[in-house]
Short mmCIF file of C-alpha atoms in Angstrom, two decimals:
data_model
loop_
_atom_site.label_atom_id
_atom_site.label_comp_id
_atom_site.label_asym_id
_atom_site.label_seq_id
_atom_site.Cartn_x
_atom_site.Cartn_y
_atom_site.Cartn_z
CA MET A 1 -7.00 13.19 -22.66
CA LEU A 2 -9.57 11.03 -20.91
CA VAL A 3 -10.62 12.35 -17.52
CA LEU A 4 -11.80 9.67 -15.13
CA PRO A 5 -14.69 10.21 -12.73
CA GLN A 6 -13.50 11.54 -9.38
CA ALA A 7 -14.37 8.37 -7.46
CA ALA A 8 -12.23 6.30 -9.79
CA SER A 9 -9.25 8.58 -10.25
CA SER A 10 -8.84 9.11 -6.50
CA ARG A 11 -8.74 5.43 -5.56
CA GLY A 12 -6.09 4.85 -2.93
CA LEU A 13 -3.44 2.28 -3.77
CA GLY A 14 -2.66 0.03 -0.85
CA PRO A 15 -1.61 -3.51 -0.07
CA GLU A 16 -5.03 -4.48 1.27
CA PRO A 17 -8.28 -4.71 -0.69
CA ALA A 18 -11.21 -2.59 0.46
CA GLN A 19 -13.01 -4.05 3.47
CA ASP A 20 -16.75 -4.01 3.99
CA PRO A 21 -18.27 -4.14 7.52
CA PRO A 22 -19.27 -7.84 7.32
CA ALA A 23 -15.68 -8.83 6.41
CA LEU A 24 -14.32 -6.83 9.34
CA ALA A 25 -16.92 -8.32 11.68
CA ASP A 26 -15.85 -11.77 10.54
CA LEU A 27 -12.21 -10.94 11.25
CA GLN A 28 -13.14 -9.56 14.69
CA ALA A 29 -14.97 -12.82 15.43
CA GLN A 30 -11.82 -14.77 14.54
CA VAL A 31 -9.78 -12.57 16.91
CA ASP A 32 -12.30 -13.10 19.72
CA ALA A 33 -12.33 -16.87 19.16
CA SER A 34 -8.54 -17.25 19.05
CA VAL A 35 -7.00 -19.10 21.95
CA GLU A 36 -3.45 -19.46 20.65
CA PRO A 37 -1.65 -16.12 21.40
CA SER A 38 0.47 -15.96 18.24
CA LEU A 39 -2.54 -16.55 15.99
CA LYS A 40 -4.56 -14.00 17.93
CA LEU A 41 -1.76 -11.47 17.50
CA SER A 42 -1.53 -12.06 13.74
CA LEU A 43 -5.29 -11.63 13.33
CA LEU A 44 -5.34 -8.57 15.58
CA VAL A 45 -2.63 -6.84 13.53
CA LYS A 46 -4.54 -7.57 10.32
CA LEU A 47 -7.78 -6.28 11.86
CA ALA A 48 -6.08 -3.08 13.08
CA GLN A 49 -4.63 -2.36 9.62
CA ARG A 50 -7.85 -3.06 7.74
CA THR A 51 -10.19 -1.26 10.16
CA SER A 52 -8.49 2.05 9.29
CA GLN A 53 -10.53 2.06 6.08
CA VAL A 54 -13.76 2.56 8.03
CA ASP A 55 -12.84 3.75 11.55
CA VAL A 56 -9.49 5.41 12.25
CA ALA A 57 -9.99 5.72 16.02
CA ARG A 58 -10.96 2.05 16.35
CA SER A 59 -8.00 1.09 14.18
CA ARG A 60 -5.60 2.87 16.52
CA GLN A 61 -7.21 1.25 19.56
CA LEU A 62 -6.72 -2.18 17.98
CA ALA A 63 -3.13 -1.26 17.09
CA ASP A 64 -2.43 -0.50 20.76
CA GLU A 65 -3.91 -3.88 21.76
CA ALA A 66 -1.71 -5.60 19.18
CA LEU A 67 1.37 -3.69 20.37
CA ALA A 68 0.77 -4.75 23.96
CA LEU A 69 0.34 -8.40 22.98
CA ALA A 70 3.41 -8.34 20.69
CA ARG A 71 5.54 -7.00 23.55
CA GLU A 72 4.13 -9.59 25.92
CA LEU A 73 5.03 -12.36 23.46
CA GLY A 74 8.42 -10.84 22.60
CA ASP A 75 7.64 -10.69 18.86
CA PRO A 76 9.43 -7.64 17.36
CA ALA A 77 8.19 -8.30 13.80
CA ALA A 78 4.56 -8.32 14.96
CA GLU A 79 5.31 -5.24 17.07
CA ALA A 80 6.55 -3.46 13.93
CA GLU A 81 3.39 -4.43 12.02
CA ALA A 82 1.19 -3.26 14.90
CA GLN A 83 3.03 0.05 15.01
CA ALA A 84 2.60 0.34 11.23
CA ALA A 85 -1.17 0.10 11.79
CA HIS A 86 -0.93 3.48 13.54
CA GLY A 87 0.79 4.88 10.45
CA ILE A 88 -1.89 3.42 8.17
CA ALA A 89 -4.60 4.96 10.35
CA TRP A 90 -2.95 8.39 10.34
CA THR A 91 -2.54 8.11 6.56
CA ARG A 92 -6.26 7.44 6.22
CA ALA A 93 -6.90 10.47 8.46
CA GLY A 94 -4.73 12.62 6.18
CA ASP A 95 -2.10 13.46 8.81
CA MET A 96 1.12 12.50 7.04
CA ASP A 97 3.35 14.00 9.75
CA LYS A 98 1.96 11.60 12.36
CA ALA A 99 1.89 8.79 9.82
CA LEU A 100 5.59 9.27 9.12
CA GLU A 101 6.39 9.31 12.85
CA ALA A 102 4.55 6.01 13.27
CA TYR A 103 6.27 4.47 10.25
CA GLU A 104 9.69 5.57 11.53
CA LEU A 105 9.02 3.79 14.83
CA ALA A 106 7.85 0.72 12.91
CA LEU A 107 11.04 0.84 10.83
CA ASP A 108 13.21 0.83 13.97
CA MET A 109 11.25 -2.16 15.30
CA ALA A 110 11.55 -3.96 11.96
CA ARG A 111 15.32 -3.45 11.92
CA SER A 112 15.60 -5.11 15.33
CA SER A 113 13.41 -8.05 14.28
CA GLY A 114 15.89 -9.60 11.86
CA ASP A 115 12.94 -10.33 9.55
CA ALA A 116 13.74 -9.27 5.96
CA ALA A 117 10.10 -9.28 4.83
CA CYS A 118 9.04 -7.18 7.81
CA LEU A 119 11.86 -4.71 7.13
CA GLY A 120 10.92 -4.59 3.44
CA ARG A 121 7.32 -3.73 4.27
CA ALA A 122 8.51 -1.04 6.67
CA MET A 123 10.72 0.44 3.93
CA GLN A 124 7.78 0.30 1.50
CA ARG A 125 5.57 2.26 3.89
CA MET A 126 8.31 4.85 4.43
CA GLY A 127 8.55 5.28 0.68
CA SER A 128 4.80 5.75 0.41
CA ALA A 129 4.75 8.30 3.24
CA HIS A 130 7.59 10.34 1.74
CA ALA A 131 5.94 10.24 -1.69
CA ALA A 132 2.69 11.53 -0.16
CA ARG A 133 4.67 14.42 1.37
CA GLY A 134 6.27 15.24 -1.98
CA GLU A 135 9.70 14.04 -0.80
CA ASN A 136 10.24 12.00 -3.92
CA GLU A 137 14.01 11.41 -3.80
CA ARG A 138 13.61 9.86 -0.35
CA ALA A 139 10.61 7.88 -1.55
CA ILE A 140 12.67 6.45 -4.43
CA ARG A 141 15.50 5.38 -2.10
CA TYR A 142 13.11 3.61 0.28
CA CYS A 143 11.33 1.89 -2.62
CA GLU A 144 14.64 0.62 -3.97
CA GLU A 145 15.60 -0.77 -0.55
CA ALA A 146 12.15 -2.32 -0.11
CA ALA A 147 12.35 -4.06 -3.48
CA SER A 148 15.76 -5.56 -2.67
CA LEU A 149 14.47 -6.87 0.68
CA LEU A 150 11.06 -8.13 -0.36
CA GLY A 151 11.94 -10.11 -3.47
CA ASP A 152 9.44 -12.96 -3.61
CA ARG A 153 8.51 -12.54 0.07
CA ALA A 154 5.65 -10.15 -0.73
CA SER A 155 2.25 -10.79 -2.27
CA GLU A 156 1.67 -9.70 -5.85
CA ARG A 157 -0.69 -6.98 -4.61
CA GLU A 158 1.99 -5.66 -2.25
CA LEU A 159 4.51 -5.64 -5.09
CA ALA A 160 2.01 -3.78 -7.27
CA PHE A 161 1.70 -1.14 -4.56
CA LEU A 162 5.48 -0.88 -4.18
CA HIS A 163 6.14 -0.45 -7.91
CA ASN A 164 3.28 2.02 -8.23
CA THR A 165 4.73 4.17 -5.44
CA HIS A 166 8.18 3.93 -7.02
CA GLY A 167 6.79 4.84 -10.44
CA MET A 168 4.80 7.81 -9.13
CA ALA A 169 7.88 9.18 -7.35
CA LEU A 170 9.99 8.78 -10.50
CA ARG A 171 7.29 10.52 -12.53
CA ALA A 172 7.36 13.41 -10.04
CA VAL A 173 11.10 13.90 -10.65
CA GLU A 174 10.45 13.70 -14.43
CA ASP A 175 12.06 10.30 -14.99
CA VAL A 176 9.44 9.17 -17.50
CA SER A 177 11.23 6.00 -18.64
CA GLY A 178 11.79 4.86 -15.05
CA ALA A 179 8.19 5.64 -14.16
CA LEU A 180 6.95 3.64 -17.16
CA GLU A 181 9.11 0.67 -16.17
CA HIS A 182 7.86 0.51 -12.58
CA MET A 183 4.23 1.30 -13.30
CA SER A 184 4.17 -1.33 -16.05
CA LEU A 185 5.50 -3.83 -13.49
CA ALA A 186 2.84 -2.67 -11.04
CA LEU A 187 0.13 -3.27 -13.64
CA GLU A 188 1.50 -6.74 -14.36
CA TYR A 189 1.33 -7.64 -10.65
CA CYS A 190 -2.20 -6.21 -10.44
CA GLN A 191 -3.39 -8.32 -13.31
CA ARG A 192 -1.85 -11.47 -11.82
CA SER A 193 -3.56 -10.83 -8.49
CA HIS A 194 -6.87 -9.72 -10.07
CA SER A 195 -6.58 -6.35 -8.33
CA ASP A 196 -8.92 -4.55 -10.72
CA ASP A 197 -9.18 -1.38 -8.62
CA LEU A 198 -5.40 -0.85 -8.76
CA ALA A 199 -5.20 -1.82 -12.41
CA ALA A 200 -7.71 0.84 -13.45
CA SER A 201 -5.72 3.60 -11.80
CA LEU A 202 -2.44 2.31 -13.19
CA GLN A 203 -3.80 2.10 -16.73
CA TYR A 204 -4.89 5.72 -16.50
CA HIS A 205 -1.51 6.92 -15.24
CA LEU A 206 0.33 4.80 -17.78
CA GLY A 207 -1.75 6.57 -20.41
CA ILE A 208 -0.53 9.92 -19.10
CA LEU A 209 3.08 8.70 -19.14
CA GLN A 210 2.82 7.33 -22.68
CA GLU A 211 1.28 10.62 -23.82
CA THR A 212 4.14 12.51 -22.15
CA ALA A 213 6.59 10.27 -24.02
CA GLY A 214 4.86 11.10 -27.31
CA GLU A 215 3.34 7.62 -27.68
CA THR A 216 -0.22 8.78 -28.34
CA ASP A 217 -1.45 5.47 -29.76
CA ARG A 218 -0.25 3.54 -26.70
CA ALA A 219 -1.72 6.25 -24.47
CA ALA A 220 -5.11 5.87 -26.15
CA VAL A 221 -5.08 2.12 -25.49
CA TYR A 222 -4.36 2.64 -21.78
CA TYR A 223 -7.04 5.33 -21.47
CA LEU A 224 -9.58 3.04 -23.09
CA GLN A 225 -8.60 0.15 -20.79
CA ALA A 226 -8.90 2.43 -17.75
CA ALA A 227 -12.33 3.67 -18.82
CA GLU A 228 -13.58 0.12 -19.40
CA ALA A 229 -12.18 -1.06 -16.06
CA ASN A 230 -13.82 1.80 -14.18
CA GLN A 231 -17.11 1.12 -15.92
CA ARG A 232 -16.94 -2.50 -14.73
CA LEU A 233 -16.02 -1.43 -11.21
CA GLY A 234 -18.87 1.07 -11.15
CA SER A 235 -21.40 -1.58 -12.08
CA GLU A 236 -20.32 -3.99 -9.33
#
């Protein structure tokens, strides 16, 4: 079996691409320049969620600012997304207990918003949190609910993340055929959205699943694709 380099095999799968400091600075400048409150809130939520990749404390500070503005504007969907930024930050920090608490609050807010896409994203994050805690049956239920709510309301990258989480949880409960189905869907969404970092990880795990299913030739193809993808990513 091919073993990927540590940096490649441990890539986190998330709905947002990796952010470099200039991109975050650009987003901060847009927030600072925003006059219209709703636009400012939308940008602030995005900044809070993406900043967690480089600065957890700053991310949580921004999430609090977004929460305050969402409450001021009476926007429960934005409030749910701002609260989710706390969960994303705690996830980055490796504290899944606090992450789950934050996501549960975000889920309550999303339910009160009447926004199906917002509720679907909240369900998706709950599934991811439970999967990270090894609570795979719960993760599967949340992923199923998220999929029914999101439909075509989510980006292809978000759908890739959802199906990857669902597939990983199914693999953990030894449902190999279900895992193959969802992770194949995840890979398809990755390829459509040109999410090469996610695709490389998925190809590797699909190789493992095919090998488990006794499909060694198919496994070899996925392992080769994963190795080639990681080589390209490493040279960028």
